Tab-separated table of C-alpha atoms in Angstrom:
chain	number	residue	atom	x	y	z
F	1	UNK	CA	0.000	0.000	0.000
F	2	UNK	CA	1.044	3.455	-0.844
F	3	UNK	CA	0.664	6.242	1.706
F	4	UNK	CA	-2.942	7.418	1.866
F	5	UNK	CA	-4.739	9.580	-0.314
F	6	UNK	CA	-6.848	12.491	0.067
F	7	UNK	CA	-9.645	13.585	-1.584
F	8	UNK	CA	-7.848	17.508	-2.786
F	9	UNK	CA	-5.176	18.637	-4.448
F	10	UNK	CA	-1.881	19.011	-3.292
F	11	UNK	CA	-0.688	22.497	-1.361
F	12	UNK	CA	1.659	25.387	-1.078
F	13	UNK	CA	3.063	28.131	1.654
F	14	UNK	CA	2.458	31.192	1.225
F	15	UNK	CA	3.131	34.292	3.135
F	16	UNK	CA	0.748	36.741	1.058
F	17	UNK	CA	-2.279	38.309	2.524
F	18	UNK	CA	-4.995	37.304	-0.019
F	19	UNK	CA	-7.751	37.160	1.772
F	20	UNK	CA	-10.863	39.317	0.990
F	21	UNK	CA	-12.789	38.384	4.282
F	22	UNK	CA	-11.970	38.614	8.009
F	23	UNK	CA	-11.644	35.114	9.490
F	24	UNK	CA	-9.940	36.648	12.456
F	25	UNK	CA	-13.252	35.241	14.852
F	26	UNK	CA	-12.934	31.867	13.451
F	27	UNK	CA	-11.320	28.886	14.502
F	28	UNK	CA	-8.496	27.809	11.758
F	29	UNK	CA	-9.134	24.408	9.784
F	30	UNK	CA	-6.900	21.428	9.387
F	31	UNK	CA	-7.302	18.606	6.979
F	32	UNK	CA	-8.445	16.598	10.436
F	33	UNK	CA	-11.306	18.835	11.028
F	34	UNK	CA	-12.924	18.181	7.836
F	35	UNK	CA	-12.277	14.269	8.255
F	36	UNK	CA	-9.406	13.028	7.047
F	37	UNK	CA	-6.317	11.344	9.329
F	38	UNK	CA	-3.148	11.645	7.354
F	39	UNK	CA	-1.433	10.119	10.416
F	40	UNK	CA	-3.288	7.439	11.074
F	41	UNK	CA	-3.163	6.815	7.042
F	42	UNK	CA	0.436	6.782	7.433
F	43	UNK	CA	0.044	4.201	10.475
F	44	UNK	CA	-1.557	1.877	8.260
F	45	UNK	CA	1.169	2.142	5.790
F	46	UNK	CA	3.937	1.116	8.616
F	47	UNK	CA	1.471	-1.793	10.322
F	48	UNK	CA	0.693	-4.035	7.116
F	49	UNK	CA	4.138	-3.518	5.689
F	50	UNK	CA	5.062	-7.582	6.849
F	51	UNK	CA	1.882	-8.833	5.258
F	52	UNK	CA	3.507	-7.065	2.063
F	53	UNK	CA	6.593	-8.696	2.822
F	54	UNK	CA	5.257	-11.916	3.259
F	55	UNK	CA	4.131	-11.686	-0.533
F	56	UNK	CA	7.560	-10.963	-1.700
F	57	UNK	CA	8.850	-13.691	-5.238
F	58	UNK	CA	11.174	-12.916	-7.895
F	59	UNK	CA	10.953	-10.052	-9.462
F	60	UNK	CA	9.095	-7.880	-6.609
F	61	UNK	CA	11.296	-6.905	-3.651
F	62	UNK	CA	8.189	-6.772	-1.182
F	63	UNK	CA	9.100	-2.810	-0.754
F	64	UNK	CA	6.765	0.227	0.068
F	65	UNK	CA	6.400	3.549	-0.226
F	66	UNK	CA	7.029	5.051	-3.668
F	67	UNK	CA	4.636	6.589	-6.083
F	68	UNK	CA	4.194	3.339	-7.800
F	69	UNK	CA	4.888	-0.543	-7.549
F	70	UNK	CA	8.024	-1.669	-9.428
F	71	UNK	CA	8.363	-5.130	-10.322
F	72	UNK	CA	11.124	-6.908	-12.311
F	73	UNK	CA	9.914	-8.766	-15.653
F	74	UNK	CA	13.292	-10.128	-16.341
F	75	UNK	CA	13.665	-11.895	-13.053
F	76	UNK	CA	11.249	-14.131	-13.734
F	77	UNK	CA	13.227	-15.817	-16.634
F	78	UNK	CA	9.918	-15.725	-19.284
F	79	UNK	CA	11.797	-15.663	-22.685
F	80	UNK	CA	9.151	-14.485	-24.845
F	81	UNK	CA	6.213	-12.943	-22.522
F	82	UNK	CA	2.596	-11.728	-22.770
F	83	UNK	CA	1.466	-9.685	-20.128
F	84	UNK	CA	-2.620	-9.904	-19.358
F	85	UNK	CA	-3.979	-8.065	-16.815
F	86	UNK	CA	-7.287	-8.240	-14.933
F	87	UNK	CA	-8.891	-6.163	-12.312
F	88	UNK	CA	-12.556	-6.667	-10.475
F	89	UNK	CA	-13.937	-6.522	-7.055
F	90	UNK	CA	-15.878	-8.738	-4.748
F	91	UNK	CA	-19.374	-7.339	-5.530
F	92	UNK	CA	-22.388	-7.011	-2.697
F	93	UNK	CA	-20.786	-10.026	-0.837
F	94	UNK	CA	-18.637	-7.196	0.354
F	95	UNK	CA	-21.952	-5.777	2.746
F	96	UNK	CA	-21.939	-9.253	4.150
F	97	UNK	CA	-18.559	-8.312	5.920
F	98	UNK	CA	-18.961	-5.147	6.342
F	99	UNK	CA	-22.566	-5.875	8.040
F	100	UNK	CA	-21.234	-8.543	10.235
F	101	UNK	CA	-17.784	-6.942	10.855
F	102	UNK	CA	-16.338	-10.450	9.495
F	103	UNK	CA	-13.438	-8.704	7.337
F	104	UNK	CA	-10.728	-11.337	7.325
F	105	UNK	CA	-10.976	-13.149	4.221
F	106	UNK	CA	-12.557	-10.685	1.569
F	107	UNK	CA	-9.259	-9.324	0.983
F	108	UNK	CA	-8.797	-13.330	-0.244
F	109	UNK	CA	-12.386	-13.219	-2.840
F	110	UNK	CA	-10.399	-9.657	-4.138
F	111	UNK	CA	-7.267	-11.499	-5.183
F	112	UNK	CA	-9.481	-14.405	-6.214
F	113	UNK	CA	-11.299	-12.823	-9.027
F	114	UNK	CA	-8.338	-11.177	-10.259
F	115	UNK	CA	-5.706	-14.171	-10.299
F	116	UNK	CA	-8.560	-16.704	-11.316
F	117	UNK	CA	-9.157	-14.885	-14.909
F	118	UNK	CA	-5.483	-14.439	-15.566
F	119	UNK	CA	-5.025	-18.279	-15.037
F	120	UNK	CA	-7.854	-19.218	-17.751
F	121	UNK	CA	-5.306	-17.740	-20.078
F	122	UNK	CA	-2.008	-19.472	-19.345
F	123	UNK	CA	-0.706	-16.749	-17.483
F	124	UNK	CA	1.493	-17.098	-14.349
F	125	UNK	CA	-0.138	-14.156	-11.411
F	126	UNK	CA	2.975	-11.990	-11.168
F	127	UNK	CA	1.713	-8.997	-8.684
F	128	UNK	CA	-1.105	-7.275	-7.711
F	129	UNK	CA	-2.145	-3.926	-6.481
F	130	UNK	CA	-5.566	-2.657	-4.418
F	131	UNK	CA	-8.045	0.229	-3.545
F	132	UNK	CA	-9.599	0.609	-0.562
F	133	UNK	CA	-11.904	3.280	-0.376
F	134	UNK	CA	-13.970	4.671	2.777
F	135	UNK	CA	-14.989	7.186	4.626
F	136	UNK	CA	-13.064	7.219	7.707
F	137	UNK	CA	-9.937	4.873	7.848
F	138	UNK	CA	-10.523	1.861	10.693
F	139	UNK	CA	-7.338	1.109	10.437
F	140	UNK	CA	-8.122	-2.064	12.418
F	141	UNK	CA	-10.342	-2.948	9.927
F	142	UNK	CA	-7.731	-1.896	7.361
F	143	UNK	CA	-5.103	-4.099	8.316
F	144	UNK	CA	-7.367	-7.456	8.547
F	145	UNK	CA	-9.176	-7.022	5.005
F	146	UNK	CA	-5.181	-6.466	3.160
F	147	UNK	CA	-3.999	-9.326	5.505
F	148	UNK	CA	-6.477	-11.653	3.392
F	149	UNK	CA	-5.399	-9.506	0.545
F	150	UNK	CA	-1.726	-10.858	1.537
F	151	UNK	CA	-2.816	-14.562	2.014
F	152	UNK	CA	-4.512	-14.191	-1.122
F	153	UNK	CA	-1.633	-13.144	-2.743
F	154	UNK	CA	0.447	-15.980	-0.902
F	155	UNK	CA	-1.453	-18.868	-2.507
F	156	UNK	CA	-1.553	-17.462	-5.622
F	157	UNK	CA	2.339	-16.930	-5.340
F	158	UNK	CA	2.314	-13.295	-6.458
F	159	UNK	CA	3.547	-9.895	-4.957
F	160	UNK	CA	1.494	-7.594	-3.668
F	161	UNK	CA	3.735	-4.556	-4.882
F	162	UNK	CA	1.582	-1.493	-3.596
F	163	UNK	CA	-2.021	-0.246	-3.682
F	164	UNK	CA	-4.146	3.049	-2.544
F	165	UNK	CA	-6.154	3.699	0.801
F	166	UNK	CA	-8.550	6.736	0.021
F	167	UNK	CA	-10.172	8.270	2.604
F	168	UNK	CA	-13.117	10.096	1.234
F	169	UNK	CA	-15.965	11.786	3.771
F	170	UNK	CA	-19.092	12.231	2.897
F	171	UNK	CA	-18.763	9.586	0.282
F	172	UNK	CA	-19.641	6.494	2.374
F	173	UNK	CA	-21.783	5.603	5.506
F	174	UNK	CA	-20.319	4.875	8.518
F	175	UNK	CA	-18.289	1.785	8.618
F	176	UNK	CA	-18.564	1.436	4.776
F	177	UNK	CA	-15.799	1.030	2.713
F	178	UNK	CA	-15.025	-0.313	-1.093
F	179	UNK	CA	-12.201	-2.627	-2.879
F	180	UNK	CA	-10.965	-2.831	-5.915
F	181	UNK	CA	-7.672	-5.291	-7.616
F	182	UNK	CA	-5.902	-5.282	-9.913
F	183	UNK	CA	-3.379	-8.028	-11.276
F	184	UNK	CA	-0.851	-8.483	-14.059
F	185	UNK	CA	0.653	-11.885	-15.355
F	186	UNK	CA	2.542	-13.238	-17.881
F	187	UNK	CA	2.704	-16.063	-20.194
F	188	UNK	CA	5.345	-17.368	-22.755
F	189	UNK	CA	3.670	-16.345	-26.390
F	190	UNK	CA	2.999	-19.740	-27.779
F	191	UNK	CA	1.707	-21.134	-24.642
F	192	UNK	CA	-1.380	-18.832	-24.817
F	193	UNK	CA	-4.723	-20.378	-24.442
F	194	UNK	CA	-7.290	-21.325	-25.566
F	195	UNK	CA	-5.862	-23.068	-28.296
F	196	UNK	CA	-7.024	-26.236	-30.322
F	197	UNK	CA	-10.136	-26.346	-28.891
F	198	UNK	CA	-12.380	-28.741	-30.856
F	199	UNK	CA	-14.794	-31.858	-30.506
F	200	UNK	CA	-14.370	-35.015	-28.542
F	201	UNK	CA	-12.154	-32.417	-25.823
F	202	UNK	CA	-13.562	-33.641	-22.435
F	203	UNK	CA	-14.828	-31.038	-19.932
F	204	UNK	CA	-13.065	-31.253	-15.952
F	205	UNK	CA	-15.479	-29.549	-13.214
F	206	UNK	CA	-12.871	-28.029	-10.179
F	207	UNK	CA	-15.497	-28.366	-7.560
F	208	UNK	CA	-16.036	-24.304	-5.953
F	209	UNK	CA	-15.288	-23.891	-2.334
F	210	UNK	CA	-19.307	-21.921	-1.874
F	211	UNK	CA	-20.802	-19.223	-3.555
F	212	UNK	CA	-17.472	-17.512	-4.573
F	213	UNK	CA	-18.004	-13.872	-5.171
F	214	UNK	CA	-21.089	-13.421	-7.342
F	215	UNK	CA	-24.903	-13.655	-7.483
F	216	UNK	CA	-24.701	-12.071	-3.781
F	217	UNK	CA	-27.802	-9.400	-4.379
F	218	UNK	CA	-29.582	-12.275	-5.149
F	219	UNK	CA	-28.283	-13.965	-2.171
F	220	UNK	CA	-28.815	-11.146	0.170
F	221	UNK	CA	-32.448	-11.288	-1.255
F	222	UNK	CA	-33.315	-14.547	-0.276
F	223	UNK	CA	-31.631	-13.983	3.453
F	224	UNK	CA	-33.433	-10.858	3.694
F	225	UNK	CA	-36.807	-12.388	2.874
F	226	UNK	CA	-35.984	-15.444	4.758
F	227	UNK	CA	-36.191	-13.461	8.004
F	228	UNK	CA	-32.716	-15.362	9.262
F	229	UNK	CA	-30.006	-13.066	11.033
F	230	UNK	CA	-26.339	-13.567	9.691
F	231	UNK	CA	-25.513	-14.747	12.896
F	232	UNK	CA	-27.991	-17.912	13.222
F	233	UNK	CA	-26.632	-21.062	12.301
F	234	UNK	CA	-27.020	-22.112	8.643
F	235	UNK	CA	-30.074	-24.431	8.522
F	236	UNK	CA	-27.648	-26.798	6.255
F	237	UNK	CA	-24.622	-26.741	8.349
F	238	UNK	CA	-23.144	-26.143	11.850
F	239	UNK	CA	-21.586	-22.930	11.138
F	240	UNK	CA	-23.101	-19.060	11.273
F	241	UNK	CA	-25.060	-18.190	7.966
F	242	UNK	CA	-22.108	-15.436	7.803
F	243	UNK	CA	-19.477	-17.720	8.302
F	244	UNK	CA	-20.878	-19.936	5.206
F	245	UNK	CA	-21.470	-16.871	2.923
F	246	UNK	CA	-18.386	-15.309	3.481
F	247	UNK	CA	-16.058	-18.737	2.891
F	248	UNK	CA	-13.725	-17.217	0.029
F	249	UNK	CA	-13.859	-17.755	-3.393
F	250	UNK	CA	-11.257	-20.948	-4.260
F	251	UNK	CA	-7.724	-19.957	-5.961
F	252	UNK	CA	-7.075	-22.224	-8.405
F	253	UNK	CA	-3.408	-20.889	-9.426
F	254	UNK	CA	-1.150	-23.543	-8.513
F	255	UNK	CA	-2.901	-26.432	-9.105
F	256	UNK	CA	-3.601	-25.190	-13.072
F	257	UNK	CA	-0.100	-24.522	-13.498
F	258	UNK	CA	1.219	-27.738	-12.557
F	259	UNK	CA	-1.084	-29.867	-13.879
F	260	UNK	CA	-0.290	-27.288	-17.429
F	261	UNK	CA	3.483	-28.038	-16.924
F	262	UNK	CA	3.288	-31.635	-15.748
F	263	UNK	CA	0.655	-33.300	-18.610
F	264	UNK	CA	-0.012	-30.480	-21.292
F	265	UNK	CA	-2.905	-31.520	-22.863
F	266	UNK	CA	-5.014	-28.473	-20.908
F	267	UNK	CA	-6.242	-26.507	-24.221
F	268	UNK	CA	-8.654	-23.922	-22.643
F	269	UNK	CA	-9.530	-23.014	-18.714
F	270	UNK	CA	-13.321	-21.376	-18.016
F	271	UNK	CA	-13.827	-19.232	-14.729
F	272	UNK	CA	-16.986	-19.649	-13.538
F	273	UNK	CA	-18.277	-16.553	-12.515
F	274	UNK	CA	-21.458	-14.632	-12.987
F	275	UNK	CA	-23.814	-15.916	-15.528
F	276	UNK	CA	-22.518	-19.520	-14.552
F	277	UNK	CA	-22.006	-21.939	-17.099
F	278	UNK	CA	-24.233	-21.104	-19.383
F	279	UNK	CA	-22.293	-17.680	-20.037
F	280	UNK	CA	-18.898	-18.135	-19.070
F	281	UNK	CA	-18.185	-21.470	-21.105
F	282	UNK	CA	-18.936	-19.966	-24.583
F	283	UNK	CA	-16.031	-17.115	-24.305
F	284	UNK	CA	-13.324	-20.272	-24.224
F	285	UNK	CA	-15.031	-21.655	-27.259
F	286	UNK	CA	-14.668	-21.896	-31.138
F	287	UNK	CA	-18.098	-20.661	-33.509
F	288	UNK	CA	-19.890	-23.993	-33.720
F	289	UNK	CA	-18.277	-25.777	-30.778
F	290	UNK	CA	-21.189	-26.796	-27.889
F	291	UNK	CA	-20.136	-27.836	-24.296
F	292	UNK	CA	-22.624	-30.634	-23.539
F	293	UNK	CA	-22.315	-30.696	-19.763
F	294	UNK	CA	-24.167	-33.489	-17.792
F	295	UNK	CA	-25.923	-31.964	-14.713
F	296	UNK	CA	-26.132	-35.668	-12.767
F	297	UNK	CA	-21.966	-35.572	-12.768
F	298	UNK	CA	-22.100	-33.607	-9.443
F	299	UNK	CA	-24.218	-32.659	-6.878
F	300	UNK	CA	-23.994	-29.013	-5.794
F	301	UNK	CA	-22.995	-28.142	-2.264
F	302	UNK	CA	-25.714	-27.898	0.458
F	303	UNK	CA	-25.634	-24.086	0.303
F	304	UNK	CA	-27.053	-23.698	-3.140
F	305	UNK	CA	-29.879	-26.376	-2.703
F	306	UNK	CA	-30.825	-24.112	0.485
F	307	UNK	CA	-30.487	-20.692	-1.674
F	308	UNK	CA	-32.412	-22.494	-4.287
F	309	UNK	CA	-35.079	-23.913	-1.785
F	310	UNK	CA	-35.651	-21.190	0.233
F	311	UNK	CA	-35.824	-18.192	-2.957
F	312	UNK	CA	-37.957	-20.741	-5.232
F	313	UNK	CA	-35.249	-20.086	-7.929
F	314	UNK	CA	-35.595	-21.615	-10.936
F	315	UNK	CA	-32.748	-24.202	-12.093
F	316	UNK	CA	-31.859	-21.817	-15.217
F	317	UNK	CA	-31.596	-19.006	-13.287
F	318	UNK	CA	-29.466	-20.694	-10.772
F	319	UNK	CA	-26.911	-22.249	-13.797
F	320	UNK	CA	-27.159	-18.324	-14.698
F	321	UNK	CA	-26.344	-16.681	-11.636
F	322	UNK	CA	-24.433	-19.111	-9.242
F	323	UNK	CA	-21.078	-21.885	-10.224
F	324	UNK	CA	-23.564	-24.197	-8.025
F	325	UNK	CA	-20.579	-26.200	-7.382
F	326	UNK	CA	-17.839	-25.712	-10.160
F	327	UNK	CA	-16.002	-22.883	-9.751
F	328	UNK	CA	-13.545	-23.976	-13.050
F	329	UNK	CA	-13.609	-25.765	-16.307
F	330	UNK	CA	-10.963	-27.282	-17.637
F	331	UNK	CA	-11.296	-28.339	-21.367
F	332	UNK	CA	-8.699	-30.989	-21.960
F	333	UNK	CA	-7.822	-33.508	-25.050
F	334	UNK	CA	-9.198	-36.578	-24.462
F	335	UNK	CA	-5.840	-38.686	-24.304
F	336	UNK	CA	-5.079	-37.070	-21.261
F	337	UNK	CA	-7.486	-36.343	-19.568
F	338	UNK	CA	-7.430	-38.764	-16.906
F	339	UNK	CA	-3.636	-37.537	-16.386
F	340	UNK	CA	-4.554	-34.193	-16.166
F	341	UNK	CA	-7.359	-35.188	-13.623
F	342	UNK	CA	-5.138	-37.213	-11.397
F	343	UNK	CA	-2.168	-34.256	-11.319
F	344	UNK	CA	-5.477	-31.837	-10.437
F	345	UNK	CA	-6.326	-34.376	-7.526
F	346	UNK	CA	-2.746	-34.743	-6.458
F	347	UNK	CA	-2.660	-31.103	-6.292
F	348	UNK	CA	-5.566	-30.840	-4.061
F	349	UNK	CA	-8.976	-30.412	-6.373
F	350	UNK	CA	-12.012	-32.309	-6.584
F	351	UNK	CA	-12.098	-32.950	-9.953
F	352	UNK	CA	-15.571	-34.118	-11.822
F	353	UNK	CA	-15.571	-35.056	-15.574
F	354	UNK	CA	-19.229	-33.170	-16.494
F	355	UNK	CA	-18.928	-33.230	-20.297
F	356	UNK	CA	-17.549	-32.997	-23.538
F	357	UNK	CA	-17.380	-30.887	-26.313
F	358	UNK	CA	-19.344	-31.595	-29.791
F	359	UNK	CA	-20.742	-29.637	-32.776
F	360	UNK	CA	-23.410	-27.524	-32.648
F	361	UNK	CA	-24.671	-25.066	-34.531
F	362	UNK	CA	-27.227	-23.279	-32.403
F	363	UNK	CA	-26.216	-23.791	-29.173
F	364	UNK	CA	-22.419	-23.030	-27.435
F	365	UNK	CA	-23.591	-24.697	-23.990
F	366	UNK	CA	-25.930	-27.666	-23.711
F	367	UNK	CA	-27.445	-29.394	-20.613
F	368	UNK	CA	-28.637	-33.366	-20.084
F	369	UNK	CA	-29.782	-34.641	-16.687
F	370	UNK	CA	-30.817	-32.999	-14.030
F	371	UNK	CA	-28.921	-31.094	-10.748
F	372	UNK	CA	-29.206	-33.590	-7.324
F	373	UNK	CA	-30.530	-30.555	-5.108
F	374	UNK	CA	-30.745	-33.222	-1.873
């Protein structure tokens, strides 16, 4: 993080007497007065700069302080590079924390989305920068939300090489405050996917760790009308309805990577975000190319069948809105697929085979079967 920002223009001395009104009764004005806390701005800086640390790889020095984030392309020993970038933010889940004061791991979701759509296209996360925005700087509340931001940035293995903390009054309500990421990666040229995408590819499910980080208006909906408190216990699970909400969004980094470098074979990688798999699998695939998924290949985590139950939402709507239990798709030659499945497992996912892809004209995603909502 860089040094806080303030919502004016920079300033000058002067010694001139310019003034065409006599303030002589009134009290003078500081920055403070009209809500802003340089200091404890500059406090923040000094408290999270181990969690920055802790982020440090090749090519970023794990350094704060300067105007910008400098980070070291040639350290990383890519020969022949594309950079992709990606920046997004964690949506309405976002009032969830800030409504139940639960701030640890949204700084994790942040990261998530980011990371999670460079991956899909070969790339290796190299850093990654934030915004948080609010009214008046917690810095208590600060330091936990970039601490997830850190861990985030620790499984994903890149650096978090600066950011911005703008404190803004009048802009937010009490306690609220707003993130945004951004990411950059790289990728060696001819290792750029998709590529030869085609029929008879098979289609790997990475089972999601929850709801991830979309469809949460919708979700917020259905709690609201439900009458529950975030605080009572799930009626699905031991565990706070909060607690279950918030669970961050799975980082699927490392595992892609190595099961890329171990087997090959991977030809194109789907994030499942909003619009589900019904949206998000047609951007991965050739005109004419249909994914033909088979709903009865997984069952989709207790919290969805509850969301689903409890809103009377339809199951198109819910393949639209919510991953309902795959948060990625692989899209794999068929020859090794069961490799590439087993290097997935061995690195820690629960891997489903839910498909394949075939021709088809009219349609770029096709369903058979039927989701187990037990």
């Amino acid at each position: 993080m860089w040094p806080s920002r303030q919502d004016g223009a920079g300033y000058c001395a002067y010694t001139g007497g310019m003034s065409t009104s006599d303030h002589s009764n009134k009290p003078p004005l500081s920055y403070a007065d009209a809500g802003v806390d340089i200091d404890a701005g500059n406090a923040l800086v000094d408290a999270i700069k181990p969690l920055i640390a802790a982020t440090r790889r090749p090519g970023a020095d794990g350094s704060v302080g300067g105007f910008g984030g400098i980070f070291d392309l040639k350290a990383t020993g890519y020969q022949d590079p594309l950079l992709i970038a990606a920046n997004d933010g964690v949506g309405t889940k976002l009032k969830i924390a800030i409504d139940t004061g639960l701030h640890d791991t949204i700084g994790i979701d942040l990261v998530a989305m980011c990371v999670n759509d460079l991956v899909v296209q070969g790339a290796e996360p190299l850093f990654f920068l934030d915004y948080f925005a609010t009214g008046k700087l917690d810095n208590g509340v600060a330091q936990q939300v970039i601490a997830g931001i850190s861990k985030g940035c620790e499984i994903a293995g890149c650096a978090l090489i600066g950011g911005e903390t703008a404190e803004m009054p009048g802009m937010y309500g009490e306690g609220d405050y707003d993130l945004a990421g951004f990411s950059v990666g790289a990728v060696e040229r001819n290792e750029l996917l998709p590529q030869g995408v085609g029929d008879g590819d098979i289609l790997l499910g990475l089972a999601s760790s929850g709801v991830h980080s979309n469809g949460y208006s919708l979700v917020r909906k259905i709690i609201d009308r439900s009458g529950m408190a975030w605080t009572d216990k799930a009626p699905f699970c031991t565990q706070p309805l909060a607690e279950v909400l918030l669970t961050p969004t799975r980082i699927y980094v490392a595992s892609l990577l190595s099961a890329r470098k171990a087997e090959g074979g991977i030809k194109a990688l789907a994030h499942i975000t909003g619009g589900g798999l019904t949206e998000n699998l047609p951007r991965v695939l050739p005109e004419g190319c249909c994914a033909s998924i088979n709903l009865d290949s997984w069952n989709p985590p207790a919290v969805f069948t509850w969301l689903k139950q409890e809103g009377g939402v339809p199951d198109e709507e819910m393949l639209r809105t919510f991953n309902c239990g795959i948060g990625m798709v692989v899209i794999v030659d068929s020859a090794q697929a069961s490799a590439v499945e087993a290097t997935l497992q061995e690195n820690g996912e629960t891997v489903y085979r839910i498909g394949q892809l075939t021709s088809n004209l009219e349609n770029a995603v096709e369903f058979s079967g039927t989701l187990n909502w037990a």
